XYZ file of N, CA and C in Angstrom:
801
model
N 23.777 20.553 7.019
C 23.419 19.131 7.091
C 24.445 18.317 6.372
N 25.052 17.365 7.075
C 26.082 16.512 6.510
C 25.481 15.089 6.351
N 25.700 14.571 5.144
C 25.219 13.217 4.868
C 26.333 12.397 4.270
N 26.185 11.069 4.268
C 27.188 10.152 3.809
C 26.581 9.385 2.647
N 27.234 9.489 1.491
C 26.884 8.636 0.346
C 28.055 7.715 0.130
N 27.827 6.414 0.179
C 28.909 5.445 0.206
C 29.335 5.104 -1.228
N 30.625 4.735 -1.400
C 31.072 4.229 -2.687
C 30.322 2.911 -2.958
N 30.379 2.499 -4.237
C 29.744 1.277 -4.649
C 30.654 0.538 -5.619
N 30.754 -0.794 -5.522
C 29.975 -1.677 -4.603
C 30.600 -2.034 -3.296
N 31.892 -1.660 -3.078
C 32.601 -2.024 -1.818
C 33.044 -0.753 -1.116
N 32.933 -0.707 0.212
C 33.494 0.394 0.986
C 34.007 -0.126 2.309
N 34.899 0.643 2.892
C 35.519 0.250 4.161
C 36.766 -0.615 3.944
N 37.162 -1.343 5.000
C 36.317 -1.688 6.175
C 36.147 -0.547 7.135
N 35.088 -0.588 7.882
C 34.748 0.354 8.926
C 34.560 -0.404 10.218
N 34.598 0.320 11.321
C 34.325 -0.301 12.599
C 32.875 -0.058 13.005
N 32.102 -1.092 13.098
C 30.699 -1.023 13.454
C 30.504 -1.175 14.942
N 29.605 -0.319 15.505
C 29.294 -0.475 16.944
C 28.789 -1.813 17.296
N 28.051 -2.453 16.347
C 27.385 -3.692 16.683
C 28.045 -4.933 16.104
N 28.839 -4.756 14.998
C 29.345 -5.888 14.265
C 30.852 -6.073 14.220
N 31.588 -5.056 14.636
C 33.094 -5.201 14.650
C 33.682 -4.646 13.333
N 34.777 -5.266 12.885
C 35.415 -4.822 11.629
C 34.550 -5.316 10.483
N 33.949 -4.302 9.769
C 32.926 -4.617 8.791
C 33.326 -4.106 7.413
N 33.368 -5.015 6.444
C 33.554 -4.649 5.029
C 32.192 -4.396 4.423
N 31.972 -3.177 3.953
C 30.647 -2.842 3.428
C 30.432 -3.255 1.988
N 29.257 -3.700 1.684
C 28.825 -4.065 0.362
C 27.624 -3.207 0.017
N 27.751 -2.249 -0.967
C 26.687 -1.350 -1.276
C 26.167 -1.732 -2.624
N 24.921 -2.249 -2.668
C 24.328 -2.685 -3.910
C 23.501 -1.602 -4.605
N 23.644 -0.360 -4.116
C 22.879 0.764 -4.686
C 23.890 1.650 -5.420
N 23.404 2.585 -6.279
C 24.299 3.435 -6.978
C 25.257 4.238 -6.077
N 26.392 4.565 -6.627
C 27.433 5.284 -5.830
C 27.145 6.781 -5.716
N 26.191 7.270 -6.471
C 25.940 8.723 -6.504
C 24.631 9.122 -5.845
N 23.937 8.224 -5.138
C 22.668 8.567 -4.498
C 22.009 7.465 -3.758
N 20.762 7.657 -3.357
C 20.016 6.758 -2.550
C 18.941 6.055 -3.325
N 18.737 4.746 -2.985
C 17.563 4.035 -3.436
C 17.004 3.293 -2.231
N 15.860 3.759 -1.732
C 15.352 3.145 -0.508
C 13.835 3.163 -0.476
N 13.234 2.169 0.092
C 11.775 2.092 0.262
C 11.336 2.881 1.481
N 12.278 3.268 2.358
C 12.002 4.159 3.434
C 12.688 5.520 3.173
N 12.343 6.527 3.878
C 12.949 7.828 3.799
C 13.095 8.358 5.219
N 13.856 7.666 6.039
C 13.908 7.930 7.492
C 14.480 9.319 7.773
N 13.886 9.982 8.712
C 14.335 11.285 9.073
C 15.670 11.259 9.818
N 16.105 10.076 10.222
C 17.419 9.998 10.927
C 18.499 9.349 10.033
N 18.207 9.121 8.778
C 19.159 8.372 7.925
C 20.406 9.174 7.678
N 21.595 8.545 7.895
C 22.866 9.240 7.725
C 23.095 9.566 6.251
N 22.415 8.881 5.322
C 22.558 9.151 3.905
C 21.681 10.287 3.417
N 20.916 10.895 4.260
C 20.050 12.049 3.904
C 18.702 11.597 3.383
N 17.974 12.589 2.871
C 16.599 12.312 2.349
C 16.714 11.799 0.896
N 15.800 10.942 0.550
C 15.789 10.352 -0.814
C 15.803 11.446 -1.885
N 14.911 12.424 -1.702
C 14.736 13.491 -2.724
C 15.993 14.268 -2.971
N 16.867 14.365 -1.979
C 18.095 15.149 -2.124
C 19.252 14.356 -2.789
N 19.020 13.080 -2.993
C 20.132 12.223 -3.510
C 19.631 11.237 -4.583
N 18.873 11.749 -5.512
C 18.377 10.894 -6.577
C 19.572 10.441 -7.460
N 19.822 9.162 -7.606
C 20.995 8.744 -8.382
C 20.787 8.867 -9.861
N 21.901 9.068 -10.532
C 21.901 9.023 -12.016
C 22.595 7.742 -12.515
N 23.480 7.202 -11.701
C 24.126 5.961 -12.069
C 23.240 4.756 -11.826
N 23.590 3.642 -12.369
C 22.836 2.404 -12.249
C 23.340 1.626 -11.015
N 22.500 0.680 -10.616
C 22.934 -0.223 -9.540
C 24.110 -1.138 -10.027
N 25.014 -1.534 -9.231
C 26.063 -2.431 -9.708
C 25.497 -3.782 -10.078
N 26.087 -4.416 -11.072
C 25.624 -5.728 -11.500
C 26.185 -6.787 -10.607
N 25.676 -8.003 -10.809
C 26.211 -9.137 -10.025
C 27.708 -9.321 -10.294
N 28.074 -9.220 -11.548
C 29.454 -9.417 -11.942
C 30.364 -8.343 -11.357
N 29.900 -7.137 -11.360
C 30.709 -6.032 -10.796
C 30.911 -6.196 -9.288
N 29.873 -6.603 -8.593
C 29.959 -6.818 -7.133
C 30.981 -7.930 -6.829
N 30.845 -9.054 -7.542
C 31.714 -10.179 -7.271
C 33.173 -9.812 -7.543
N 33.443 -9.168 -8.643
C 34.850 -8.796 -9.020
C 35.421 -7.831 -7.969
N 34.661 -6.801 -7.592
C 35.185 -5.856 -6.625
C 35.355 -6.472 -5.243
N 34.436 -7.352 -4.856
C 34.533 -8.018 -3.538
C 35.764 -8.927 -3.497
N 35.956 -9.707 -4.564
C 37.085 -10.612 -4.551
C 38.399 -9.858 -4.484
N 38.505 -8.751 -5.265
C 39.720 -7.937 -5.246
C 39.986 -7.408 -3.842
N 38.981 -6.939 -3.170
C 39.146 -6.366 -1.827
C 39.494 -7.454 -0.806
N 38.888 -8.629 -0.907
C 39.200 -9.717 -0.022
C 40.633 -10.206 -0.222
N 41.137 -10.215 -1.447
C 42.508 -10.605 -1.724
C 43.445 -9.607 -1.044
N 43.117 -8.315 -1.155
C 43.954 -7.275 -0.542
C 43.978 -7.407 0.973
N 42.799 -7.663 1.549
C 42.732 -7.781 3.020
C 43.439 -9.079 3.487
N 43.392 -10.093 2.690
C 44.073 -11.331 3.047
C 45.578 -11.077 3.090
N 46.090 -10.234 2.201
C 47.513 -9.976 2.129
C 47.957 -8.944 3.163
N 47.136 -7.931 3.387
C 47.579 -6.764 4.179
C 46.776 -6.496 5.449
N 45.603 -7.197 5.628
C 44.761 -6.947 6.789
C 43.968 -5.660 6.560
N 43.091 -5.387 7.493
C 42.687 -6.233 8.591
C 41.766 -7.359 8.159
N 41.696 -8.412 8.996
C 40.737 -9.465 8.691
C 39.339 -8.979 9.083
N 38.359 -9.162 8.233
C 37.016 -8.697 8.580
C 36.303 -9.654 9.537
N 35.579 -9.049 10.453
C 34.659 -9.847 11.294
C 33.385 -10.171 10.542
N 33.014 -9.251 9.592
C 31.742 -9.393 8.929
C 31.758 -8.710 7.562
N 31.077 -9.304 6.620
C 30.830 -8.633 5.335
C 29.357 -8.183 5.371
N 29.182 -6.848 5.291
C 27.889 -6.276 5.603
C 27.246 -5.610 4.394
N 26.068 -6.086 4.020
C 25.294 -5.410 2.961
C 24.550 -4.234 3.614
N 24.994 -3.056 3.203
C 24.397 -1.806 3.729
C 24.566 -0.756 2.637
N 24.894 0.447 3.011
C 25.171 1.516 2.025
C 24.062 2.469 1.797
N 23.832 2.814 0.536
C 22.932 3.936 0.207
C 21.490 3.532 0.003
N 20.893 2.913 1.026
C 19.490 2.518 0.908
C 19.239 1.060 1.258
N 18.280 0.512 0.597
C 17.791 -0.850 0.903
C 18.455 -1.885 -0.016
N 19.349 -2.710 0.546
C 20.125 -3.637 -0.318
C 19.305 -4.669 -1.074
N 18.190 -5.060 -0.487
C 17.389 -6.084 -1.163
C 16.635 -5.494 -2.372
N 16.716 -4.189 -2.589
C 16.092 -3.541 -3.763
C 16.887 -3.838 -5.052
N 18.148 -4.250 -4.860
C 18.895 -4.618 -6.061
C 18.316 -5.902 -6.689
N 17.971 -5.909 -7.984
C 17.294 -7.076 -8.579
C 18.135 -8.350 -8.566
N 19.440 -8.202 -8.380
C 20.307 -9.352 -8.374
C 20.720 -9.758 -6.951
N 19.992 -9.274 -5.924
C 20.341 -9.548 -4.562
C 20.502 -11.028 -4.240
N 19.552 -11.901 -4.615
C 19.731 -13.338 -4.283
C 20.964 -13.928 -4.876
N 21.313 -13.601 -6.111
C 22.515 -14.186 -6.760
C 23.752 -13.604 -6.141
N 23.731 -12.320 -5.738
C 24.923 -11.697 -5.115
C 25.179 -12.311 -3.758
N 24.132 -12.664 -3.029
C 24.325 -13.382 -1.761
C 25.022 -14.684 -2.003
N 24.673 -15.424 -3.023
C 25.353 -16.714 -3.351
C 26.816 -16.435 -3.622
N 27.125 -15.460 -4.434
C 28.539 -15.126 -4.742
C 29.324 -14.756 -3.481
N 28.693 -13.939 -2.656
C 29.353 -13.462 -1.409
C 29.691 -14.607 -0.464
N 28.788 -15.489 -0.293
C 29.061 -16.670 0.557
C 30.167 -17.487 0.040
N 30.216 -17.672 -1.324
C 31.281 -18.446 -1.926
C 32.599 -17.797 -1.700
N 32.693 -16.465 -1.892
C 33.944 -15.757 -1.745
C 34.375 -15.663 -0.274
N 33.388 -15.468 0.603
C 33.676 -15.521 2.113
C 34.306 -16.824 2.416
N 33.731 -17.935 1.980
C 34.219 -19.249 2.320
C 35.659 -19.453 1.835
N 35.937 -18.829 0.687
C 37.269 -18.993 0.057
C 38.367 -18.167 0.777
N 38.034 -16.943 1.208
C 39.051 -16.056 1.761
C 39.005 -15.876 3.264
N 37.863 -15.761 3.844
C 37.724 -15.547 5.284
C 36.560 -16.394 5.803
N 36.686 -17.693 5.895
C 35.560 -18.516 6.270
C 35.020 -18.228 7.673
N 35.827 -17.588 8.525
C 35.363 -17.299 9.849
C 34.497 -15.985 9.909
N 34.506 -15.212 8.836
C 33.723 -13.974 8.806
C 32.251 -14.262 8.597
N 31.417 -13.388 9.158
C 29.969 -13.524 9.001
C 29.477 -12.664 7.839
N 28.389 -13.119 7.221
C 27.756 -12.319 6.197
C 26.494 -11.735 6.845
N 26.384 -10.403 6.792
C 25.270 -9.715 7.393
C 24.520 -8.879 6.372
N 23.228 -8.765 6.588
C 22.417 -7.868 5.746
C 21.633 -6.931 6.670
N 21.766 -5.625 6.427
C 20.967 -4.630 7.167
C 19.860 -4.201 6.233
N 18.630 -4.555 6.646
C 17.456 -4.343 5.773
C 16.323 -3.703 6.602
N 15.427 -3.013 5.894
C 14.256 -2.409 6.577
C 13.026 -3.300 6.547
N 13.175 -4.544 6.059
C 12.116 -5.533 6.114
C 10.960 -5.308 5.157
N 11.093 -4.323 4.273
C 9.942 -3.981 3.391
C 9.808 -4.964 2.215
N 10.824 -5.748 1.874
C 10.770 -6.630 0.721
C 10.893 -8.116 1.102
N 10.781 -8.395 2.386
C 10.978 -9.757 2.818
C 9.830 -10.691 2.442
N 8.711 -10.103 1.957
C 7.619 -10.957 1.497
C 7.884 -11.592 0.146
N 8.905 -11.140 -0.512
C 9.260 -11.768 -1.827
C 10.022 -13.049 -1.601
N 9.555 -14.190 -2.124
C 10.144 -15.473 -1.817
C 11.621 -15.567 -2.039
N 12.136 -15.016 -3.175
C 13.557 -15.148 -3.451
C 14.416 -14.331 -2.453
N 13.866 -13.198 -2.018
C 14.609 -12.425 -0.980
C 14.575 -13.135 0.339
N 13.415 -13.653 0.718
C 13.337 -14.421 1.965
C 14.313 -15.570 1.952
N 14.390 -16.339 0.841
C 15.262 -17.511 0.780
C 16.724 -17.080 0.828
N 17.073 -15.942 0.210
C 18.453 -15.500 0.228
C 18.849 -15.082 1.669
N 17.935 -14.394 2.373
C 18.204 -13.967 3.721
C 18.348 -15.141 4.686
N 17.677 -16.231 4.387
C 17.840 -17.420 5.219
C 19.276 -18.015 5.117
N 20.022 -17.621 4.102
C 21.358 -18.206 3.908
C 22.452 -17.383 4.601
N 22.169 -16.156 5.019
C 23.214 -15.324 5.627
C 23.297 -15.599 7.074
N 24.453 -15.208 7.680
C 24.661 -15.480 9.087
C 23.793 -14.526 9.949
N 23.825 -13.202 9.570
C 23.136 -12.187 10.362
C 22.076 -11.544 9.482
N 20.846 -12.007 9.609
C 19.726 -11.394 8.867
C 19.088 -10.334 9.763
N 19.552 -9.083 9.565
C 19.206 -8.008 10.488
C 18.076 -7.141 9.873
N 16.938 -7.156 10.482
C 15.768 -6.490 9.945
C 15.285 -5.420 10.897
N 14.884 -4.277 10.318
C 14.410 -3.128 11.083
C 12.980 -3.305 11.538
N 12.716 -2.969 12.828
C 11.348 -2.844 13.315
C 11.382 -1.774 14.408
N 11.225 -0.502 14.010
C 11.414 0.590 14.984
C 10.230 0.679 15.922
N 9.063 0.200 15.528
C 7.889 0.255 16.337
C 6.787 -0.577 15.646
N 5.662 -0.799 16.308
C 4.550 -1.406 15.617
C 3.425 -0.375 15.511
N 3.716 0.890 15.726
C 2.800 1.981 15.634
C 2.848 2.596 14.209
N 1.781 2.470 13.467
C 1.806 2.907 12.052
C 2.009 4.387 11.937
N 1.372 5.209 12.790
C 1.550 6.660 12.748
C 2.984 7.038 12.933
N 3.658 6.423 13.889
C 5.064 6.704 14.132
C 5.906 6.296 12.900
N 5.648 5.146 12.301
C 6.388 4.692 11.171
C 6.291 5.702 10.019
N 5.073 6.232 9.753
C 4.895 7.183 8.669
C 5.474 8.533 9.009
N 5.658 8.817 10.296
C 6.261 10.093 10.692
C 7.781 10.036 10.670
N 8.355 8.914 11.082
C 9.813 8.816 11.295
C 10.483 7.953 10.237
N 9.978 6.745 9.948
C 10.599 5.902 8.912
C 10.148 6.295 7.509
N 8.936 6.813 7.408
C 8.370 7.407 6.207
C 8.518 6.459 4.944
N 7.768 5.378 4.929
C 7.745 4.540 3.747
C 7.371 5.328 2.517
N 8.005 4.924 1.390
C 7.758 5.612 0.124
C 6.419 5.119 -0.466
N 5.333 5.745 -0.117
C 4.034 5.332 -0.609
C 3.149 4.920 0.571
N 1.922 4.473 0.250
C 0.946 4.172 1.265
C 0.732 2.652 1.449
N 1.723 1.861 1.009
C 1.571 0.428 0.991
C 1.990 -0.276 2.306
N 2.694 0.395 3.154
C 3.285 -0.283 4.316
C 2.263 -0.731 5.327
N 2.286 -1.987 5.706
C 1.412 -2.503 6.716
C 2.268 -3.290 7.746
N 2.331 -2.774 8.946
C 3.262 -3.362 9.908
C 2.877 -4.776 10.291
N 1.539 -5.117 10.258
C 1.147 -6.476 10.566
C 1.732 -7.479 9.551
N 1.750 -7.065 8.261
C 2.322 -7.955 7.247
C 3.800 -8.092 7.397
N 4.455 -7.036 7.827
C 5.927 -7.113 8.094
C 6.187 -8.054 9.262
N 5.424 -7.956 10.251
C 5.600 -8.919 11.426
C 5.387 -10.346 10.952
N 4.389 -10.555 10.165
C 4.195 -11.947 9.643
C 5.366 -12.433 8.828
N 5.944 -11.516 8.024
C 7.109 -11.861 7.254
C 8.328 -12.174 8.170
N 8.474 -11.435 9.241
C 9.546 -11.678 10.168
C 9.363 -13.034 10.876
N 8.149 -13.380 11.180
C 7.851 -14.654 11.801
C 8.225 -15.809 10.901
N 8.112 -15.603 9.605
C 8.408 -16.709 8.634
C 9.891 -17.072 8.580
N 10.739 -16.248 9.213
C 12.147 -16.604 9.279
C 12.369 -17.704 10.328
N 11.371 -18.001 11.121
C 11.434 -19.069 12.143
C 12.656 -18.889 13.089
N 12.864 -17.681 13.492
C 13.935 -17.397 14.473
C 15.249 -17.006 13.849
N 15.414 -17.218 12.528
C 16.653 -16.832 11.843
C 16.590 -15.327 11.439
N 16.516 -14.498 12.450
C 16.389 -13.091 12.163
C 16.861 -12.316 13.439
N 17.506 -11.185 13.202
C 17.920 -10.262 14.229
C 17.097 -8.994 14.051
N 16.407 -8.557 15.067
C 15.625 -7.345 14.991
C 16.478 -6.151 15.435
N 16.500 -5.137 14.605
C 17.232 -3.889 14.931
C 16.242 -2.740 15.048
N 16.348 -2.039 16.221
C 15.372 -0.979 16.505
C 16.064 0.298 16.918
N 15.726 1.363 16.193
C 16.240 2.712 16.554
C 15.277 3.377 17.546
N 15.824 3.807 18.688
C 15.043 4.556 19.663
C 15.540 5.992 19.641
N 14.635 6.934 19.550
C 14.975 8.333 19.546
C 13.793 9.179 19.900
N 13.938 10.422 20.043
C 12.875 11.336 20.417
C 13.176 12.737 19.804
N 12.176 13.582 19.831
C 12.402 14.963 19.406
C 11.152 15.576 18.778
N 11.359 16.797 18.341
C 10.346 17.497 17.581
C 11.040 18.075 16.347
N 10.811 17.450 15.203
C 11.617 17.797 14.010
C 11.444 19.209 13.581
N 12.540 19.866 13.212
C 12.518 21.202 12.628
C 13.487 21.248 11.492
N 13.172 21.840 10.360
C 11.899 22.449 10.009
C 10.809 21.412 9.829
N 9.571 21.791 9.500
C 8.490 20.854 9.279
C 8.879 19.699 8.355
N 8.305 18.545 8.572
C 8.629 17.403 7.741
C 8.268 17.653 6.311
N 9.157 17.212 5.390
C 8.819 17.368 3.960
C 7.734 16.368 3.575
N 7.225 16.576 2.404
C 6.161 15.663 1.841
C 4.928 15.649 2.632
N 4.652 16.755 3.408
C 3.388 16.859 4.134
C 3.262 15.919 5.310
N 4.395 15.468 5.859
C 4.341 14.569 6.986
C 3.704 15.187 8.204
N 3.143 14.359 9.110
C 2.493 14.904 10.271
C 3.531 15.549 11.215
N 3.110 16.508 11.959
C 4.045 17.304 12.786
C 3.959 16.811 14.230
N 4.702 17.462 15.060
C 4.626 17.210 16.480
C 5.753 16.342 17.005
N 5.904 16.304 18.306
C 6.995 15.550 18.920
C 6.705 14.048 18.880
N 7.763 13.269 19.059
C 7.655 11.850 19.090
C 8.708 11.279 20.028
N 8.482 10.067 20.503
C 9.372 9.447 21.455
C 8.940 7.980 21.567
N 9.713 7.086 20.959
C 9.325 5.695 20.981
C 9.970 4.891 22.142
N 10.507 5.627 23.132
C 11.017 4.962 24.319
C 9.925 4.770 25.377
N 8.753 5.330 25.200
C 7.685 5.250 26.240
C 6.938 3.955 26.137
N 6.123 3.691 27.163
C 5.416 2.398 27.255
C 4.426 2.245 26.109
N 3.836 3.330 25.636
C 2.908 3.237 24.512
C 3.504 2.520 23.329
N 4.811 2.710 23.166
C 5.494 2.081 22.025
C 6.226 0.797 22.390
N 6.889 0.832 23.553
C 7.737 -0.274 23.934
C 6.890 -1.506 24.254
N 5.784 -1.366 24.925
C 4.921 -2.533 25.319
C 4.490 -3.307 24.083
N 3.811 -2.696 23.102
C 3.396 -3.443 21.908
C 4.557 -3.989 21.098
N 5.681 -3.254 21.059
C 6.901 -3.767 20.400
C 7.403 -5.050 21.032
N 7.397 -5.083 22.368
C 7.770 -6.315 23.057
C 6.839 -7.510 22.721
N 5.556 -7.211 22.643
C 4.605 -8.254 22.274
C 4.894 -8.793 20.880
N 5.280 -7.892 19.959
C 5.611 -8.328 18.630
C 6.892 -9.206 18.635
N 7.868 -8.838 19.496
C 9.069 -9.675 19.626
C 8.711 -11.098 20.086
N 7.782 -11.191 20.976
C 7.387 -12.499 21.473
C 6.917 -13.358 20.265
N 6.148 -12.750 19.372
C 5.622 -13.469 18.217
C 6.709 -13.823 17.208
N 7.648 -12.872 16.970
C 8.682 -13.098 15.992
C 9.703 -14.091 16.515
N 10.004 -14.045 17.827
C 10.970 -14.963 18.447
C 12.344 -14.857 17.742
N 12.933 -13.678 17.637
C 14.206 -13.537 16.944
C 15.350 -14.162 17.693
N 16.465 -14.389 17.008
C 17.653 -14.954 17.682
C 18.317 -13.879 18.546
N 18.081 -12.620 18.221
C 18.724 -11.515 18.903
C 17.969 -10.215 18.603
N 18.120 -9.253 19.495
C 17.617 -7.919 19.234
C 18.778 -6.922 19.469
N 18.890 -5.956 18.555
C 19.902 -4.913 18.668
C 19.132 -3.589 18.797
N 19.256 -2.888 19.898
C 18.658 -1.571 20.058
C 19.780 -0.546 20.073
N 19.436 0.622 19.493
C 20.466 1.668 19.374
C 19.809 3.009 19.257
N 20.603 4.069 19.192
C 20.090 5.406 18.998
C 20.971 6.137 18.029
N 20.609 7.369 17.661
C 21.326 8.102 16.644
C 22.788 8.336 17.098
N 23.714 8.224 16.147
C 25.139 8.314 16.460
C 25.790 9.330 15.540
N 25.168 9.622 14.388
C 25.769 10.556 13.421
C 24.755 11.725 13.140
N 25.198 12.718 12.444
C 24.337 13.828 12.078
C 23.182 13.320 11.224
N 22.001 13.834 11.515
C 20.778 13.381 10.798
C 20.268 14.516 9.879
N 19.575 14.146 8.804
C 19.064 15.153 7.887
C 17.962 16.024 8.463
N 17.250 15.510 9.449
C 16.204 16.261 10.113
C 16.748 16.771 11.433
N 16.648 18.086 11.669
C 17.087 18.671 12.943
C 16.020 18.495 13.969
N 16.432 18.638 15.229
C 15.471 18.520 16.354
C 15.356 17.124 16.895
N 16.218 16.194 16.496
C 16.149 14.795 16.974
C 17.106 14.653 18.163
N 16.701 13.820 19.096
C 17.520 13.610 20.307
C 17.783 12.093 20.518
N 18.923 11.792 21.031
C 19.296 10.462 21.367
C 18.442 9.898 22.518
N 18.137 8.655 22.502
C 17.612 8.022 23.681
C 18.764 7.892 24.663
N 18.480 8.038 25.931
C 19.527 8.006 26.946
C 19.987 6.595 27.191
N 21.230 6.442 27.696
C 21.668 5.098 28.100
C 20.751 4.418 29.104
N 20.203 5.201 30.001
C 19.302 4.606 30.992
C 18.036 4.055 30.316
N 17.480 4.827 29.352
C 16.306 4.366 28.655
C 16.579 3.086 27.852
N 17.713 3.078 27.151
C 18.106 1.897 26.348
C 18.359 0.700 27.237
N 18.996 0.912 28.362
C 19.273 -0.204 29.280
C 18.014 -0.791 29.811
N 17.035 0.062 30.105
C 15.741 -0.448 30.628
C 15.043 -1.272 29.592
N 15.031 -0.779 28.343
C 14.362 -1.545 27.270
C 15.107 -2.853 27.042
N 16.461 -2.779 27.015
C 17.216 -3.980 26.825
C 16.913 -5.024 27.886
N 16.821 -4.581 29.140
C 16.538 -5.562 30.220
C 15.155 -6.166 30.077
N 14.223 -5.472 29.522
C 12.896 -5.991 29.299
C 12.918 -7.046 28.172
N 13.729 -6.830 27.159
C 13.917 -7.864 26.142
C 14.589 -9.083 26.669
N 15.637 -8.871 27.467
C 16.326 -10.012 28.083
C 15.411 -10.827 28.972
N 14.473 -10.145 29.649
C 13.510 -10.852 30.497
C 12.598 -11.777 29.684
N 12.489 -11.559 28.392
C 11.682 -12.444 27.520
C 12.481 -13.680 27.108
N 13.784 -13.711 27.501
C 14.638 -14.790 27.089
C 15.286 -14.593 25.714
N 15.255 -13.360 25.226
C 15.834 -13.009 23.924
C 17.117 -12.199 24.142
N 18.269 -12.663 23.626
C 19.530 -11.891 23.745
C 19.282 -10.509 23.142
N 19.885 -9.501 23.835
C 19.699 -8.110 23.395
C 20.923 -7.322 23.730
N 21.333 -6.452 22.808
C 22.417 -5.510 23.073
C 21.903 -4.102 22.839
N 22.568 -3.180 23.554
C 22.187 -1.733 23.417
C 23.434 -0.949 23.044
N 23.329 -0.101 22.036
C 24.443 0.729 21.599
C 24.026 2.192 21.778
N 24.835 2.970 22.417
C 24.466 4.337 22.818
C 25.033 5.377 21.840
């Protein structure tokens, strides 16, 4: 099993399937994961296998490292298309997230005003007013919604605890008033070995109508500016997972487009 633990607080730039030349900003420790989900497809591995010993980077550390990297890129290239908050878990879990967003926008405006600021989030903390307000300031507020089926979420996304309520997440997404991009992972399989932490067993596939139909209804309510659908692209910590086919993704994409919502599919 191969996993990726990203440096902190800056990594890359890397080429993103969906965003282009992306300079990564990792607000989590450099030696492990901090996430409110424990997805069986996460390229960073399972939470329990990567408990960090280091602390999260401070606001000052992030700003200093980001400015140094932007100066280097200004002098030597490449020019970034996007500054992306991602890395080893959930970026909004950093207690300084709102202030770091302010610093990042200021530095972006100074060095690469044409670049976009993006946040890749699992939407579990968007109910917090300061996080909501910070996300309203970024260019690409990208929030995960893999399905509206709670059983599937607890089998595949595996929230840390019993607190997750998809209806509340949808309400939080609606409160962005369209300033949100929904990102959805489509996959299928029968995980082997059995799921850790006593997770429910059996095959799953969120490309079928049982999942896609209600998800489309949720998109109508959320009215996002865009939807990004994709499938697994790197090695996953759980074996037995399969990519959604291009044909399946294209069909789902076309149904989103039929709602009048821009949608891209990455295979």
